[in-house]
């Protein structure tokens, strides 16, 4: 959003970005909702629903709902649509998470809100459900000029490696993601250990903790314990706003891994592909759209598969380079913010057209 | 009074007769000399074939006669008994007249020569006018200086004024001068003419509509007027494609397309569900799933597969049926209905054999989507085949895709737009046929662009 809003403004779309507020209880609940909608078993109580509704009501009163089109992101603020009856306008719900196998209790709670929207937008087809409102596929994107993706000098990359004590004398396998069970950082360590039996390499697990994710400290502790004193495993807690450091770590990597168990779209994959890095990633969520197996990277389904793919790439640098270059082209054509902007403009346009119209002439 | 005049003439007849005789003698000699010189000059010009000879001879002959008249007058005054002071004044007057007539003659002659030779050098009209004015001003200034000098008047203020004017002109023309000289060079070498199609290495291109003394105007493919300083034409590589080719009855206006994918929410977990939904799905769904891979991976691989084949191979693990569906040649079908019928027919036939009862893993179901297209005009317009091929180099891949794939199959035109235009509007039926026979699905989009350009370039040559 921080990249999208200024660009929309430059295109002449008067855009405002409002953020909802919530306390720890609310974020505990939304985290549970998030996991449950992803299909994970969570203990949801009536109290949780009450906390959600109470915060939603307060936000609906406080949040500025400006403009002709109100674009709501994710389930946390989904209930703001309750004000549609009062203020009218066109409402679009942008869902970034996988709703294909949700916990029915949570989905049944969320669904009445979703049905009040004019359109829904999903990041992957498998995230969608059969709904009576129009649903569009708009994939997320990366900004190639942002700190996280822009070109960096070798000296800057080296300085980041030095800062984190990562030697350059052996291949670097990296996973960048917040410390979350769904990103399976422990599974990454297990896959690395299988690779390390035969090949000299090192692993970097870099990520932060999210303010709306109370579990992340626990996950980080488990990861550190699993890594033990292995000098080839670097567990890096990167503070928020360290985009250039993340960029440098990705650019310094020989291979980038994204071994998620569940994933929204997994934009860290596009970030790595944009840097022409060979990627090994789980075939979950939006990752298969970014990684076409054996064309723009390698897909895996488990720890052993991930280890096998890593070995293939470490042993065949030419093949790894070819995959990385294809991946960069794939991102150039499909996952840059310019494409994303165009999709949003089309979406705004379609709000005024019937669903029967398949071809429009401007 | 009459008596007094008669007495004075008798007493001074010699004082009058000598100057008159000197004047007449000089004039007679000059008439003979002018005739001799004129004849000799005309014979020489006739021998060397100088086309301006007659014109120069005529102008010089008239001026020479006048100048000899002045010479005779000057001699007559000098041999007269007039006081030295009067002789000096009259001499200065004659000198001034000579200066004026010489200046006039040079102006007239140079104008005639410039008007004769500059057009032959292809100098543009504004350049000719400018050159004539420069010559006029120069001669007038020099003439004025000479006359002032003859009369002993100070010339320094005028010289200072001229110097300032020259400096100002130099400053004003410091950028224009290279363009002016480049204009002369372009005209002299005849490398570019009005009507030629040119292309600079810096990207500007179009038909030349005007060649000026400082710049050249071209009309771009988007019908914009581009003004290029003459000096730039000489500093950069310029391709001149020559004269325009046959004009189309109607120009080809390039369009582009973009699209958004709409999710239907429908999904299939096995072949039966897949074929049942496919049979009833809108054409936009068939179009999406037979062209998505092509659009997403156009940079990477030719001969794209369709989503049904990919899913059946990957998610159901049925590589035999996947291969059969992948080998369906989309190019064979004139519309989406026929293509759907073929795909459904293959799956139905396969199911009738009881060959497949596999189900996709949860999360790997086939999700039906449809493509909603938006067609946009671009600013590229082609009126002939040269403009067409140059625009083809520049249009986006989306525009190329629209005219070669989407309009043919989705909009049901049966042929790609390029072939239709070439056959119906440009009178290039054979080229249109060649493009129509080209299977666009066998190329990556950039390779397809290149193949089209090569076909058209070959035709132009």
mmCIF file of C-alpha atoms in Angstrom, chain B residues 130-458:
data_model
loop_
_atom_site.group_PDB
_atom_site.id
_atom_site.type_symbol
_atom_site.label_atom_id
_atom_site.label_comp_id
_atom_site.label_asym_id
_atom_site.label_seq_id
_atom_site.Cartn_x
_atom_site.Cartn_y
_atom_site.Cartn_z
ATOM 1 C CA UNK B 130 18.177 34.159 -46.612
ATOM 2 C CA UNK B 131 21.297 33.927 -48.797
ATOM 3 C CA UNK B 132 20.065 36.737 -51.108
ATOM 4 C CA UNK B 133 19.350 38.984 -48.161
ATOM 5 C CA UNK B 134 22.754 38.316 -46.640
ATOM 6 C CA UNK B 135 24.452 39.260 -49.940
ATOM 7 C CA UNK B 136 22.333 42.413 -50.275
ATOM 8 C CA UNK B 137 23.091 43.607 -46.772
ATOM 9 C CA UNK B 138 26.795 42.865 -47.132
ATOM 10 C CA UNK B 139 27.127 44.796 -50.391
ATOM 11 C CA UNK B 140 25.067 47.721 -49.168
ATOM 12 C CA UNK B 141 27.239 47.973 -46.062
ATOM 13 C CA UNK B 142 30.469 47.800 -48.058
ATOM 14 C CA UNK B 143 29.125 50.325 -50.571
ATOM 15 C CA UNK B 144 28.110 52.709 -47.817
ATOM 16 C CA UNK B 145 31.589 52.459 -46.281
ATOM 17 C CA UNK B 146 33.265 53.192 -49.624
ATOM 18 C CA UNK B 147 31.080 56.252 -50.262
ATOM 19 C CA UNK B 148 31.698 57.588 -46.783
ATOM 20 C CA UNK B 149 35.409 57.089 -47.297
ATOM 21 C CA UNK B 150 35.243 58.933 -50.671
ATOM 22 C CA UNK B 151 33.599 61.937 -49.037
ATOM 23 C CA UNK B 152 36.050 61.852 -46.193
ATOM 24 C CA UNK B 153 33.402 61.217 -43.610
ATOM 25 C CA UNK B 154 34.253 59.216 -40.457
ATOM 26 C CA UNK B 155 33.498 55.508 -40.838
ATOM 27 C CA UNK B 156 34.460 54.405 -37.351
ATOM 28 C CA UNK B 157 30.939 54.804 -35.824
ATOM 29 C CA UNK B 158 29.453 52.789 -38.672
ATOM 30 C CA UNK B 159 32.171 50.154 -38.324
ATOM 31 C CA UNK B 160 31.444 49.901 -34.594
ATOM 32 C CA UNK B 161 27.743 49.632 -35.359
ATOM 33 C CA UNK B 162 28.412 46.916 -37.899
ATOM 34 C CA UNK B 163 30.672 45.070 -35.471
ATOM 35 C CA UNK B 164 27.952 45.165 -32.814
ATOM 36 C CA UNK B 165 25.357 44.008 -35.316
ATOM 37 C CA UNK B 166 27.618 41.191 -36.503
ATOM 38 C CA UNK B 167 28.306 40.154 -32.923
ATOM 39 C CA UNK B 168 24.601 40.192 -32.112
ATOM 40 C CA UNK B 169 23.839 38.202 -35.230
ATOM 41 C CA UNK B 170 26.606 35.745 -34.373
ATOM 42 C CA UNK B 171 25.200 35.275 -30.891
ATOM 43 C CA UNK B 172 21.702 34.916 -32.244
ATOM 44 C CA UNK B 173 22.767 32.508 -34.922
ATOM 45 C CA UNK B 174 25.326 30.574 -32.901
ATOM 46 C CA UNK B 175 22.953 27.604 -32.721
ATOM 47 C CA UNK B 176 21.346 28.199 -36.072
ATOM 48 C CA UNK B 177 24.577 28.388 -38.047
ATOM 49 C CA UNK B 178 25.377 24.656 -37.874
ATOM 50 C CA UNK B 179 21.812 23.932 -38.924
ATOM 51 C CA UNK B 180 22.072 26.380 -41.784
ATOM 52 C CA UNK B 181 25.275 24.850 -43.106
ATOM 53 C CA UNK B 182 23.850 21.372 -42.552
ATOM 54 C CA UNK B 183 20.838 22.446 -44.578
ATOM 55 C CA UNK B 184 23.138 23.477 -47.426
ATOM 56 C CA UNK B 185 24.957 20.175 -47.190
ATOM 57 C CA UNK B 186 21.762 18.163 -47.166
ATOM 58 C CA UNK B 187 20.528 20.101 -50.160
ATOM 59 C CA UNK B 188 23.798 19.771 -52.020
ATOM 60 C CA UNK B 189 24.103 16.027 -51.462
ATOM 61 C CA UNK B 190 20.387 15.411 -52.133
ATOM 62 C CA UNK B 191 20.373 12.698 -49.478
ATOM 63 C CA UNK B 192 16.879 13.494 -48.265
ATOM 64 C CA UNK B 193 13.855 14.737 -50.195
ATOM 65 C CA UNK B 194 10.377 15.758 -49.217
ATOM 66 C CA UNK B 195 8.261 12.601 -49.227
ATOM 67 C CA UNK B 196 11.069 10.263 -48.131
ATOM 68 C CA UNK B 197 10.554 8.010 -45.134
ATOM 69 C CA UNK B 198 13.484 8.494 -42.768
ATOM 70 C CA UNK B 199 14.483 7.038 -39.443
ATOM 71 C CA UNK B 200 17.107 8.451 -37.090
ATOM 72 C CA UNK B 201 19.174 6.264 -34.823
ATOM 73 C CA UNK B 202 17.744 8.273 -31.950
ATOM 74 C CA UNK B 203 14.318 6.852 -32.773
ATOM 75 C CA UNK B 204 12.500 9.643 -34.604
ATOM 76 C CA UNK B 205 10.960 8.510 -37.842
ATOM 77 C CA UNK B 206 8.322 9.407 -40.378
ATOM 78 C CA UNK B 207 7.741 10.985 -43.770
ATOM 79 C CA UNK B 208 9.613 14.193 -44.557
ATOM 80 C CA UNK B 209 7.074 16.939 -45.062
ATOM 81 C CA UNK B 210 9.293 20.012 -45.237
ATOM 82 C CA UNK B 211 12.997 20.811 -45.438
ATOM 83 C CA UNK B 212 13.770 24.229 -43.974
ATOM 84 C CA UNK B 213 16.968 26.236 -43.662
ATOM 85 C CA UNK B 214 17.419 25.225 -40.066
ATOM 86 C CA UNK B 215 15.334 22.117 -39.581
ATOM 87 C CA UNK B 216 13.456 19.342 -41.234
ATOM 88 C CA UNK B 217 9.879 18.369 -40.458
ATOM 89 C CA UNK B 218 8.683 14.803 -40.440
ATOM 90 C CA UNK B 219 5.279 13.330 -39.823
ATOM 91 C CA UNK B 220 5.483 10.505 -37.313
ATOM 92 C CA UNK B 221 3.559 7.258 -37.199
ATOM 93 C CA UNK B 222 1.243 8.745 -34.618
ATOM 94 C CA UNK B 223 0.599 11.647 -37.005
ATOM 95 C CA UNK B 224 2.621 13.964 -34.806
ATOM 96 C CA UNK B 225 4.897 16.525 -36.452
ATOM 97 C CA UNK B 226 8.529 16.087 -35.448
ATOM 98 C CA UNK B 227 10.976 18.957 -36.056
ATOM 99 C CA UNK B 228 14.585 17.873 -36.295
ATOM 100 C CA UNK B 229 17.457 20.410 -36.515
ATOM 101 C CA UNK B 230 19.423 19.870 -39.714
ATOM 102 C CA UNK B 231 22.681 19.488 -37.817
ATOM 103 C CA UNK B 232 21.282 16.471 -35.983
ATOM 104 C CA UNK B 233 20.609 14.756 -39.262
ATOM 105 C CA UNK B 234 24.282 14.956 -40.103
ATOM 106 C CA UNK B 235 25.447 13.995 -36.636
ATOM 107 C CA UNK B 236 23.413 10.798 -36.402
ATOM 108 C CA UNK B 237 22.886 7.768 -38.528
ATOM 109 C CA UNK B 238 19.785 8.246 -40.660
ATOM 110 C CA UNK B 239 18.113 5.498 -42.622
ATOM 111 C CA UNK B 240 16.293 6.826 -45.661
ATOM 112 C CA UNK B 241 13.713 4.334 -46.849
ATOM 113 C CA UNK B 242 12.879 6.499 -49.829
ATOM 114 C CA UNK B 243 9.532 7.338 -51.313
ATOM 115 C CA UNK B 244 6.200 6.313 -49.810
ATOM 116 C CA UNK B 245 4.754 3.031 -50.799
ATOM 117 C CA UNK B 246 1.250 2.307 -51.955
ATOM 118 C CA UNK B 247 -1.298 3.976 -49.681
ATOM 119 C CA UNK B 248 -4.073 1.988 -48.048
ATOM 120 C CA UNK B 249 -7.718 2.860 -48.637
ATOM 121 C CA UNK B 250 -8.164 2.978 -44.891
ATOM 122 C CA UNK B 251 -5.307 3.425 -42.407
ATOM 123 C CA UNK B 252 -4.584 0.661 -39.942
ATOM 124 C CA UNK B 253 -5.103 1.890 -36.412
ATOM 125 C CA UNK B 254 -3.307 -0.266 -33.878
ATOM 126 C CA UNK B 255 -5.207 -1.182 -30.752
ATOM 127 C CA UNK B 256 -3.998 -2.756 -27.588
ATOM 128 C CA UNK B 257 -5.729 -4.859 -25.018
ATOM 129 C CA UNK B 258 -5.524 -5.553 -21.383
ATOM 130 C CA UNK B 259 -7.593 -7.846 -19.280
ATOM 131 C CA UNK B 260 -8.635 -8.802 -15.836
ATOM 132 C CA UNK B 261 -9.325 -12.348 -14.747
ATOM 133 C CA UNK B 262 -12.721 -12.975 -13.235
ATOM 134 C CA UNK B 263 -13.124 -15.915 -10.908
ATOM 135 C CA UNK B 264 -16.258 -17.950 -11.452
ATOM 136 C CA UNK B 265 -15.934 -19.788 -8.150
ATOM 137 C CA UNK B 266 -16.552 -23.030 -10.050
ATOM 138 C CA UNK B 267 -14.040 -25.797 -9.623
ATOM 139 C CA UNK B 268 -13.592 -29.384 -10.731
ATOM 140 C CA UNK B 269 -11.803 -32.144 -8.914
ATOM 141 C CA UNK B 270 -12.081 -34.805 -11.621
ATOM 142 C CA UNK B 271 -12.579 -35.200 -15.353
ATOM 143 C CA UNK B 272 -16.341 -35.593 -15.198
ATOM 144 C CA UNK B 273 -16.773 -32.339 -13.308
ATOM 145 C CA UNK B 274 -14.290 -30.646 -15.615
ATOM 146 C CA UNK B 275 -16.075 -31.590 -18.809
ATOM 147 C CA UNK B 276 -19.544 -30.853 -17.431
ATOM 148 C CA UNK B 277 -18.574 -27.314 -16.445
ATOM 149 C CA UNK B 278 -16.561 -26.744 -19.604
ATOM 150 C CA UNK B 279 -19.507 -27.694 -21.794
ATOM 151 C CA UNK B 280 -21.700 -24.996 -20.255
ATOM 152 C CA UNK B 281 -19.063 -22.362 -19.528
ATOM 153 C CA UNK B 282 -19.105 -19.019 -21.364
ATOM 154 C CA UNK B 283 -16.714 -18.518 -24.270
ATOM 155 C CA UNK B 284 -14.715 -16.144 -22.075
ATOM 156 C CA UNK B 285 -13.827 -19.128 -19.871
ATOM 157 C CA UNK B 286 -12.700 -21.231 -22.841
ATOM 158 C CA UNK B 287 -10.678 -18.298 -24.119
ATOM 159 C CA UNK B 288 -9.008 -17.721 -20.755
ATOM 160 C CA UNK B 289 -7.939 -21.297 -20.221
ATOM 161 C CA UNK B 290 -6.648 -21.769 -23.760
ATOM 162 C CA UNK B 291 -4.645 -18.529 -23.758
ATOM 163 C CA UNK B 292 -3.556 -17.888 -20.154
ATOM 164 C CA UNK B 293 -0.306 -19.827 -20.380
ATOM 165 C CA UNK B 294 0.576 -18.070 -23.607
ATOM 166 C CA UNK B 295 0.084 -14.659 -22.032
ATOM 167 C CA UNK B 296 1.979 -15.416 -18.844
ATOM 168 C CA UNK B 297 4.905 -17.281 -20.378
ATOM 169 C CA UNK B 298 5.100 -15.690 -23.827
ATOM 170 C CA UNK B 299 8.698 -14.646 -23.157
ATOM 171 C CA UNK B 300 9.790 -18.180 -22.369
ATOM 172 C CA UNK B 301 8.273 -20.855 -24.495
ATOM 173 C CA UNK B 302 6.512 -21.167 -27.825
ATOM 174 C CA UNK B 303 3.677 -23.652 -28.464
ATOM 175 C CA UNK B 304 1.917 -22.981 -25.169
ATOM 176 C CA UNK B 305 -0.305 -25.569 -23.675
ATOM 177 C CA UNK B 306 -3.846 -25.030 -22.430
ATOM 178 C CA UNK B 307 -4.784 -25.057 -18.750
ATOM 179 C CA UNK B 308 -6.915 -28.191 -19.116
ATOM 180 C CA UNK B 309 -3.967 -30.193 -20.426
ATOM 181 C CA UNK B 310 -1.638 -28.851 -17.741
ATOM 182 C CA UNK B 311 -4.093 -29.643 -14.942
ATOM 183 C CA UNK B 312 -4.867 -33.136 -16.204
ATOM 184 C CA UNK B 313 -1.159 -33.933 -16.432
ATOM 185 C CA UNK B 314 -0.089 -32.282 -13.184
ATOM 186 C CA UNK B 315 -3.063 -32.597 -10.854
ATOM 187 C CA UNK B 316 -4.664 -35.811 -12.125
ATOM 188 C CA UNK B 317 -1.379 -37.352 -13.208
ATOM 189 C CA UNK B 318 -2.870 -38.416 -16.543
ATOM 190 C CA UNK B 319 -0.108 -37.527 -18.932
ATOM 191 C CA UNK B 320 -1.643 -39.375 -21.885
ATOM 192 C CA UNK B 321 -4.837 -37.331 -21.910
ATOM 193 C CA UNK B 322 -2.846 -34.245 -20.968
ATOM 194 C CA UNK B 323 -0.671 -34.702 -24.024
ATOM 195 C CA UNK B 324 -3.696 -35.273 -26.260
ATOM 196 C CA UNK B 325 -5.304 -32.040 -25.087
ATOM 197 C CA UNK B 326 -2.019 -30.129 -25.259
ATOM 198 C CA UNK B 327 -1.643 -31.139 -28.890
ATOM 199 C CA UNK B 328 -4.990 -29.589 -29.860
ATOM 200 C CA UNK B 329 -3.937 -26.915 -32.301
ATOM 201 C CA UNK B 330 -5.828 -23.767 -31.337
ATOM 202 C CA UNK B 331 -4.845 -22.192 -34.645
ATOM 203 C CA UNK B 332 -7.036 -24.654 -36.532
ATOM 204 C CA UNK B 333 -10.243 -23.315 -35.030
ATOM 205 C CA UNK B 334 -12.103 -20.330 -36.421
ATOM 206 C CA UNK B 335 -13.974 -19.624 -33.175
ATOM 207 C CA UNK B 336 -14.112 -20.543 -29.512
ATOM 208 C CA UNK B 337 -17.245 -22.682 -29.917
ATOM 209 C CA UNK B 338 -15.464 -25.072 -32.244
ATOM 210 C CA UNK B 339 -12.446 -25.203 -29.975
ATOM 211 C CA UNK B 340 -14.607 -25.979 -26.937
ATOM 212 C CA UNK B 341 -16.392 -28.719 -28.876
ATOM 213 C CA UNK B 342 -13.092 -30.362 -29.696
ATOM 214 C CA UNK B 343 -11.809 -30.222 -26.107
ATOM 215 C CA UNK B 344 -15.080 -31.564 -24.713
ATOM 216 C CA UNK B 345 -15.154 -34.262 -27.384
ATOM 217 C CA UNK B 346 -11.676 -35.521 -26.494
ATOM 218 C CA UNK B 347 -12.451 -35.694 -22.771
ATOM 219 C CA UNK B 348 -15.858 -37.320 -23.349
ATOM 220 C CA UNK B 349 -14.330 -39.936 -25.596
ATOM 221 C CA UNK B 350 -11.691 -40.628 -22.985
ATOM 222 C CA UNK B 351 -14.280 -40.913 -20.226
ATOM 223 C CA UNK B 352 -16.406 -43.229 -22.372
ATOM 224 C CA UNK B 353 -13.550 -45.712 -22.287
ATOM 225 C CA UNK B 354 -13.749 -45.648 -18.501
ATOM 226 C CA UNK B 355 -10.110 -44.694 -18.412
ATOM 227 C CA UNK B 356 -9.980 -42.196 -15.614
ATOM 228 C CA UNK B 357 -11.459 -41.976 -12.174
ATOM 229 C CA UNK B 358 -8.688 -40.022 -10.512
ATOM 230 C CA UNK B 359 -9.361 -37.025 -8.330
ATOM 231 C CA UNK B 360 -7.143 -34.049 -7.744
ATOM 232 C CA UNK B 361 -5.678 -33.611 -4.265
ATOM 233 C CA UNK B 362 -7.520 -31.069 -2.116
ATOM 234 C CA UNK B 363 -6.186 -27.649 -3.040
ATOM 235 C CA UNK B 364 -5.290 -28.769 -6.571
ATOM 236 C CA UNK B 365 -8.754 -28.547 -8.093
ATOM 237 C CA UNK B 366 -9.285 -26.919 -11.467
ATOM 238 C CA UNK B 367 -10.619 -23.396 -10.938
ATOM 239 C CA UNK B 368 -12.661 -21.971 -13.793
ATOM 240 C CA UNK B 369 -11.913 -18.379 -14.639
ATOM 241 C CA UNK B 370 -12.817 -16.046 -17.416
ATOM 242 C CA UNK B 371 -10.969 -13.273 -19.119
ATOM 243 C CA UNK B 372 -12.600 -9.847 -19.313
ATOM 244 C CA UNK B 373 -10.847 -7.804 -21.980
ATOM 245 C CA UNK B 374 -10.566 -4.074 -22.473
ATOM 246 C CA UNK B 375 -9.582 -2.898 -25.949
ATOM 247 C CA UNK B 376 -7.806 0.441 -26.111
ATOM 248 C CA UNK B 377 -6.747 2.565 -29.072
ATOM 249 C CA UNK B 378 -3.034 3.294 -29.420
ATOM 250 C CA UNK B 379 -1.538 6.305 -31.196
ATOM 251 C CA UNK B 380 0.060 4.155 -33.896
ATOM 252 C CA UNK B 381 -1.445 4.501 -37.346
ATOM 253 C CA UNK B 382 -0.168 3.041 -40.625
ATOM 254 C CA UNK B 383 -1.171 4.262 -44.061
ATOM 255 C CA UNK B 384 1.248 2.110 -46.015
ATOM 256 C CA UNK B 385 3.329 -0.954 -45.515
ATOM 257 C CA UNK B 386 6.438 0.981 -44.464
ATOM 258 C CA UNK B 387 4.595 2.796 -41.745
ATOM 259 C CA UNK B 388 3.026 -0.505 -40.773
ATOM 260 C CA UNK B 389 6.289 -2.354 -40.288
ATOM 261 C CA UNK B 390 7.840 0.539 -38.375
ATOM 262 C CA UNK B 391 4.836 0.663 -36.070
ATOM 263 C CA UNK B 392 5.023 -3.101 -35.681
ATOM 264 C CA UNK B 393 8.522 -2.715 -34.235
ATOM 265 C CA UNK B 394 7.187 -0.342 -31.598
ATOM 266 C CA UNK B 395 3.782 -1.529 -30.505
ATOM 267 C CA UNK B 396 3.485 -3.333 -27.196
ATOM 268 C CA UNK B 397 3.271 -7.086 -27.061
ATOM 269 C CA UNK B 398 -0.295 -6.611 -25.834
ATOM 270 C CA UNK B 399 -1.148 -4.836 -29.087
ATOM 271 C CA UNK B 400 0.515 -7.555 -31.143
ATOM 272 C CA UNK B 401 -1.320 -10.177 -29.120
ATOM 273 C CA UNK B 402 -4.655 -8.454 -29.643
ATOM 274 C CA UNK B 403 -4.420 -8.237 -33.428
ATOM 275 C CA UNK B 404 -2.937 -11.697 -33.950
ATOM 276 C CA UNK B 405 -4.746 -13.801 -31.363
ATOM 277 C CA UNK B 406 -7.690 -12.177 -29.655
ATOM 278 C CA UNK B 407 -9.393 -10.503 -32.576
ATOM 279 C CA UNK B 408 -9.086 -13.614 -34.716
ATOM 280 C CA UNK B 409 -10.492 -16.147 -32.288
ATOM 281 C CA UNK B 410 -12.325 -14.272 -29.577
ATOM 282 C CA UNK B 411 -13.925 -11.572 -31.682
ATOM 283 C CA UNK B 412 -14.670 -14.165 -34.357
ATOM 284 C CA UNK B 413 -13.054 -12.345 -37.270
ATOM 285 C CA UNK B 414 -11.664 -15.603 -38.605
ATOM 286 C CA UNK B 415 -8.422 -13.937 -39.674
ATOM 287 C CA UNK B 416 -5.932 -11.816 -37.847
ATOM 288 C CA UNK B 417 -6.415 -8.047 -38.229
ATOM 289 C CA UNK B 418 -3.161 -7.524 -40.106
ATOM 290 C CA UNK B 419 -4.134 -9.930 -42.873
ATOM 291 C CA UNK B 420 -7.605 -8.426 -43.163
ATOM 292 C CA UNK B 421 -6.186 -4.923 -43.586
ATOM 293 C CA UNK B 422 -3.573 -5.992 -46.094
ATOM 294 C CA UNK B 423 -6.097 -7.833 -48.196
ATOM 295 C CA UNK B 424 -9.022 -5.432 -47.993
ATOM 296 C CA UNK B 425 -7.427 -2.045 -47.712
ATOM 297 C CA UNK B 426 -3.843 -2.235 -48.885
ATOM 298 C CA UNK B 427 -4.219 -4.480 -51.888
ATOM 299 C CA UNK B 428 -1.490 -6.786 -50.578
ATOM 300 C CA UNK B 429 -3.456 -10.004 -50.756
ATOM 301 C CA UNK B 430 -0.426 -12.256 -51.038
ATOM 302 C CA UNK B 431 1.297 -10.748 -48.024
ATOM 303 C CA UNK B 432 -1.971 -10.924 -46.114
ATOM 304 C CA UNK B 433 -2.214 -14.616 -46.965
ATOM 305 C CA UNK B 434 1.336 -15.250 -45.859
ATOM 306 C CA UNK B 435 0.630 -13.664 -42.476
ATOM 307 C CA UNK B 436 -2.651 -15.533 -42.177
ATOM 308 C CA UNK B 437 -0.831 -18.828 -42.748
ATOM 309 C CA UNK B 438 1.689 -18.036 -40.015
ATOM 310 C CA UNK B 439 0.748 -20.022 -36.912
ATOM 311 C CA UNK B 440 1.195 -17.461 -34.126
ATOM 312 C CA UNK B 441 0.951 -20.157 -31.462
ATOM 313 C CA UNK B 442 4.260 -21.575 -32.642
ATOM 314 C CA UNK B 443 6.213 -18.513 -31.572
ATOM 315 C CA UNK B 444 7.018 -16.547 -28.472
ATOM 316 C CA UNK B 445 5.477 -13.107 -28.912
ATOM 317 C CA UNK B 446 8.800 -11.416 -29.631
ATOM 318 C CA UNK B 447 9.664 -14.140 -32.131
ATOM 319 C CA UNK B 448 6.265 -13.643 -33.754
ATOM 320 C CA UNK B 449 6.897 -9.926 -34.060
ATOM 321 C CA UNK B 450 10.242 -10.667 -35.702
ATOM 322 C CA UNK B 451 8.721 -13.179 -38.109
ATOM 323 C CA UNK B 452 6.084 -10.653 -39.203
ATOM 324 C CA UNK B 453 8.675 -7.924 -39.670
ATOM 325 C CA UNK B 454 10.822 -10.219 -41.791
ATOM 326 C CA UNK B 455 7.877 -11.159 -44.004
ATOM 327 C CA UNK B 456 6.933 -7.533 -44.562
ATOM 328 C CA UNK B 457 10.504 -6.337 -45.107
ATOM 329 C CA UNK B 458 10.939 -9.031 -47.718
#
